[in-house]
Amino acid sequence: MQMLMPEPQIFVEKTLALIKPDVVAKEEEIEDLILRSGFMIIQKRKLQLSPEQCSIFYADQYGKMFFPNLAAYMSSGPSVAMVLARHRAVSYWKELLGPSNSIKARMTHPHSLRAIYGTDDLRNGLHGSLSIFSAEREIRFMFPGVISEPIPAGQRARDYLNLHIKPTLLAGLTALCKEKPADPMTWLADWLTEHSPNKPRLQHCIAEEEHQE
């Protein structure tokens, strides 16, 4: 009797990762650890936060005794913000970070990122969103120009792949076989960029098409 394996469920979650100013020199090393831990880096930018921006970002910490030092620390130099994606991204990233106090992390979670790259409770090297809700807020704050849409999951993801991705990829591979370019990878990448189903359409082109109809 043949056993039928269930179809894998596709569920991708996003979280915000922040490499803090005193650890930015270790950016490439940390990114490598992130990728080897099963995350995708889907957005990334280096930015210099002002004390005012730090106060907004850490608004939930406002009023605590360490808050002025936190704002000064986070605005002391450039930071690297990244949007990470994977299954259960928020909880896995928190687990990889370890306790917020780097001194405690070195005792209880010596292989965590904060144990390795952090100094103490304040200068702990990296930031991670505490929940899906806070991740959405923090991603919008760090990447205001990016439209943050939920990543399809389950049947919606499979429907999207079947309706948009597979037909476009098949057409591109067919065109590649006909063209036989010297550099097939670059040619296919350019073709997919040109024929992407998500490529924005200019308003005047839409108007011309409607006029022709």
Short mmCIF file of C-alpha atoms in Angstrom, two decimals:
data_model
loop_
_atom_site.label_atom_id
_atom_site.label_comp_id
_atom_site.label_asym_id
_atom_site.label_seq_id
_atom_site.Cartn_x
_atom_site.Cartn_y
_atom_site.Cartn_z
CA MET A 1 0.00 0.00 0.00
CA GLN A 2 1.51 3.28 -1.12
CA MET A 3 1.69 6.01 1.49
CA LEU A 4 0.65 9.46 0.37
CA MET A 5 2.85 12.18 1.80
CA PRO A 6 1.00 15.37 2.76
CA GLU A 7 1.84 18.47 0.75
CA PRO A 8 4.25 20.76 2.61
CA GLN A 9 2.58 23.80 4.14
CA ILE A 10 4.12 27.10 3.10
CA PHE A 11 4.15 29.67 5.89
CA VAL A 12 6.62 32.52 5.96
CA GLU A 13 6.84 35.10 8.74
CA LYS A 14 8.84 38.33 8.81
CA THR A 15 10.74 40.01 11.61
CA LEU A 16 13.07 42.97 12.00
CA ALA A 17 16.74 42.50 12.81
CA LEU A 18 18.93 45.43 13.77
CA ILE A 19 22.73 45.37 13.98
CA LYS A 20 23.52 48.09 16.48
CA PRO A 21 26.23 50.78 16.03
CA ASP A 22 29.06 49.14 17.98
CA VAL A 23 28.74 45.86 16.05
CA VAL A 24 28.30 47.17 12.48
CA ALA A 25 31.92 46.23 11.71
CA LYS A 26 30.81 42.58 12.09
CA GLU A 27 27.97 43.02 9.57
CA GLU A 28 29.12 40.43 7.01
CA GLU A 29 29.93 37.85 9.69
CA ILE A 30 26.50 38.29 11.31
CA GLU A 31 24.69 38.13 7.95
CA ASP A 32 26.44 34.85 7.20
CA LEU A 33 25.22 33.43 10.52
CA ILE A 34 21.70 34.65 9.75
CA LEU A 35 21.63 32.97 6.34
CA ARG A 36 23.11 29.73 7.69
CA SER A 37 20.34 29.71 10.30
CA GLY A 38 17.68 29.40 7.60
CA PHE A 39 16.60 33.04 7.24
CA MET A 40 16.17 35.03 4.03
CA ILE A 41 17.24 38.68 4.09
CA ILE A 42 14.51 40.31 2.01
CA GLN A 43 15.27 43.97 2.82
CA LYS A 44 18.40 45.65 4.11
CA ARG A 45 19.60 49.21 4.67
CA LYS A 46 22.29 51.04 6.63
CA LEU A 47 21.02 54.12 8.41
CA GLN A 48 21.95 56.67 11.06
CA LEU A 49 19.17 57.16 13.61
CA SER A 50 18.75 60.49 15.33
CA PRO A 51 18.01 60.60 19.09
CA GLU A 52 14.43 61.60 18.20
CA GLN A 53 14.02 58.60 15.89
CA CYS A 54 15.41 56.31 18.58
CA SER A 55 12.86 57.72 21.03
CA ILE A 56 10.05 56.86 18.61
CA PHE A 57 11.40 53.40 17.81
CA TYR A 58 11.86 52.52 21.49
CA ALA A 59 8.69 54.31 22.64
CA ASP A 60 7.72 51.32 24.79
CA GLN A 61 10.88 51.91 26.87
CA TYR A 62 10.19 55.63 27.38
CA GLY A 63 10.34 56.74 31.00
CA LYS A 64 12.70 54.00 32.16
CA MET A 65 15.96 55.06 33.80
CA PHE A 66 18.15 53.63 31.03
CA PHE A 67 16.17 55.29 28.22
CA PRO A 68 18.45 58.36 27.69
CA ASN A 69 21.51 56.08 27.52
CA LEU A 70 19.68 53.78 25.08
CA ALA A 71 18.80 56.68 22.76
CA ALA A 72 22.39 57.99 22.94
CA TYR A 73 23.82 54.53 22.22
CA MET A 74 21.52 53.81 19.26
CA SER A 75 22.22 57.22 17.70
CA SER A 76 26.00 57.03 18.23
CA GLY A 77 26.68 55.62 14.75
CA PRO A 78 25.19 53.79 11.77
CA SER A 79 23.01 50.71 12.28
CA VAL A 80 22.04 48.00 9.79
CA ALA A 81 18.33 47.15 9.56
CA MET A 82 17.19 43.93 7.91
CA VAL A 83 13.86 42.26 7.28
CA LEU A 84 14.28 38.53 7.87
CA ALA A 85 11.87 35.89 6.62
CA ARG A 86 11.37 32.21 7.41
CA HIS A 87 8.92 29.91 9.16
CA ARG A 88 8.31 31.30 12.69
CA ALA A 89 10.84 34.07 12.03
CA VAL A 90 10.02 36.09 15.16
CA SER A 91 10.55 33.26 17.65
CA TYR A 92 13.55 31.75 15.84
CA TRP A 93 15.31 35.13 15.65
CA LYS A 94 14.68 35.77 19.36
CA GLU A 95 16.09 32.33 20.12
CA LEU A 96 19.18 33.02 18.02
CA LEU A 97 19.70 36.38 19.76
CA GLY A 98 19.49 35.01 23.30
CA PRO A 99 18.75 37.04 26.47
CA SER A 100 18.74 40.83 26.15
CA ASN A 101 21.48 41.15 28.78
CA SER A 102 24.72 40.04 27.12
CA ILE A 103 26.37 39.29 30.47
CA LYS A 104 23.53 36.89 31.35
CA ALA A 105 23.55 35.51 27.80
CA ARG A 106 27.22 34.49 28.13
CA MET A 107 26.32 32.47 31.23
CA THR A 108 23.08 30.84 30.09
CA HIS A 109 23.23 30.95 26.24
CA PRO A 110 26.95 31.17 25.35
CA HIS A 111 26.39 30.46 21.65
CA SER A 112 23.72 33.14 21.18
CA LEU A 113 24.47 36.25 19.11
CA ARG A 114 24.18 38.62 22.06
CA ALA A 115 26.60 36.49 24.06
CA ILE A 116 29.08 36.64 21.18
CA TYR A 117 28.69 40.24 20.01
CA GLY A 118 27.14 42.11 22.95
CA THR A 119 28.85 43.83 25.87
CA ASP A 120 26.22 44.28 28.59
CA ASP A 121 22.50 44.89 29.16
CA LEU A 122 22.50 48.15 27.16
CA ARG A 123 25.07 47.44 24.45
CA ASN A 124 23.77 43.99 23.51
CA GLY A 125 24.74 44.13 19.83
CA LEU A 126 21.49 43.27 18.08
CA HIS A 127 17.76 43.91 18.19
CA GLY A 128 14.85 41.62 17.36
CA SER A 129 11.10 42.16 17.26
CA LEU A 130 9.24 40.73 20.24
CA SER A 131 6.07 39.74 18.38
CA ILE A 132 4.50 39.64 14.92
CA PHE A 133 2.66 42.87 15.75
CA SER A 134 5.83 44.70 16.81
CA ALA A 135 7.66 43.29 13.77
CA GLU A 136 5.09 44.89 11.44
CA ARG A 137 5.41 48.24 13.23
CA GLU A 138 9.21 48.17 13.31
CA ILE A 139 9.51 47.13 9.65
CA ARG A 140 7.27 50.03 8.64
CA PHE A 141 9.43 52.36 10.74
CA MET A 142 12.77 51.23 9.32
CA PHE A 143 11.52 50.76 5.73
CA PRO A 144 8.87 53.47 5.25
CA GLY A 145 9.10 53.35 1.44
CA VAL A 146 8.42 49.62 1.21
CA ILE A 147 4.91 48.25 0.84
CA SER A 148 4.71 45.55 3.48
CA GLU A 149 2.20 42.96 2.33
CA PRO A 150 1.56 39.63 4.03
CA ILE A 151 3.47 36.79 2.37
CA PRO A 152 1.02 34.18 0.98
CA ALA A 153 0.74 31.00 3.00
CA GLY A 154 -0.68 27.52 2.46
CA GLN A 155 -3.15 27.22 -0.41
CA ARG A 156 -2.83 30.92 -1.28
CA ALA A 157 0.90 30.46 -1.84
CA ARG A 158 0.37 27.39 -4.03
CA ASP A 159 -2.33 29.21 -6.04
CA TYR A 160 0.00 32.17 -6.56
CA LEU A 161 2.83 29.90 -7.71
CA ASN A 162 0.57 28.06 -10.16
CA LEU A 163 -1.10 31.20 -11.51
CA HIS A 164 1.87 33.57 -11.81
CA ILE A 165 5.29 32.07 -11.15
CA LYS A 166 5.18 28.73 -12.98
CA PRO A 167 3.71 30.07 -16.29
CA THR A 168 6.19 32.98 -16.36
CA LEU A 169 9.15 30.72 -15.56
CA LEU A 170 8.07 28.16 -18.17
CA ALA A 171 7.76 30.86 -20.82
CA GLY A 172 11.18 32.22 -19.89
CA LEU A 173 12.85 28.79 -20.08
CA THR A 174 11.18 28.13 -23.44
CA ALA A 175 12.46 31.46 -24.79
CA LEU A 176 15.91 30.65 -23.39
CA CYS A 177 16.03 27.35 -25.28
CA LYS A 178 15.08 29.10 -28.52
CA GLU A 179 17.52 31.98 -28.06
CA LYS A 180 20.53 29.94 -26.81
CA PRO A 181 22.43 32.98 -25.46
CA ALA A 182 26.11 32.88 -24.51
CA ASP A 183 25.30 33.76 -20.89
CA PRO A 184 22.03 31.93 -20.16
CA MET A 185 21.78 32.90 -16.48
CA THR A 186 22.06 36.64 -17.14
CA TRP A 187 19.75 36.40 -20.16
CA LEU A 188 17.07 34.58 -18.15
CA ALA A 189 17.38 37.03 -15.25
CA ASP A 190 16.86 39.97 -17.66
CA TRP A 191 13.95 38.18 -19.35
CA LEU A 192 12.20 37.47 -16.03
CA THR A 193 12.69 41.08 -14.91
CA GLU A 194 11.15 42.32 -18.17
CA HIS A 195 8.22 39.88 -18.07
CA SER A 196 7.55 39.85 -14.32
CA PRO A 197 3.80 39.57 -13.58
CA ASN A 198 4.32 42.12 -10.79
CA LYS A 199 6.05 44.68 -13.01
CA PRO A 200 4.31 48.08 -12.63
CA ARG A 201 2.44 49.26 -15.71
CA LEU A 202 2.73 52.90 -16.71
CA GLN A 203 -0.54 54.80 -16.76
CA HIS A 204 -0.12 56.01 -20.36
CA CYS A 205 0.44 52.41 -21.55
CA ILE A 206 -2.79 51.29 -19.87
CA ALA A 207 -4.63 54.22 -21.45
CA GLU A 208 -3.29 53.29 -24.92
CA GLU A 209 -4.40 49.69 -24.50
CA GLU A 210 -7.91 50.77 -23.42
CA HIS A 211 -8.08 53.16 -26.39
CA GLN A 212 -7.12 50.37 -28.81
CA GLU A 213 -9.87 48.17 -27.39
#
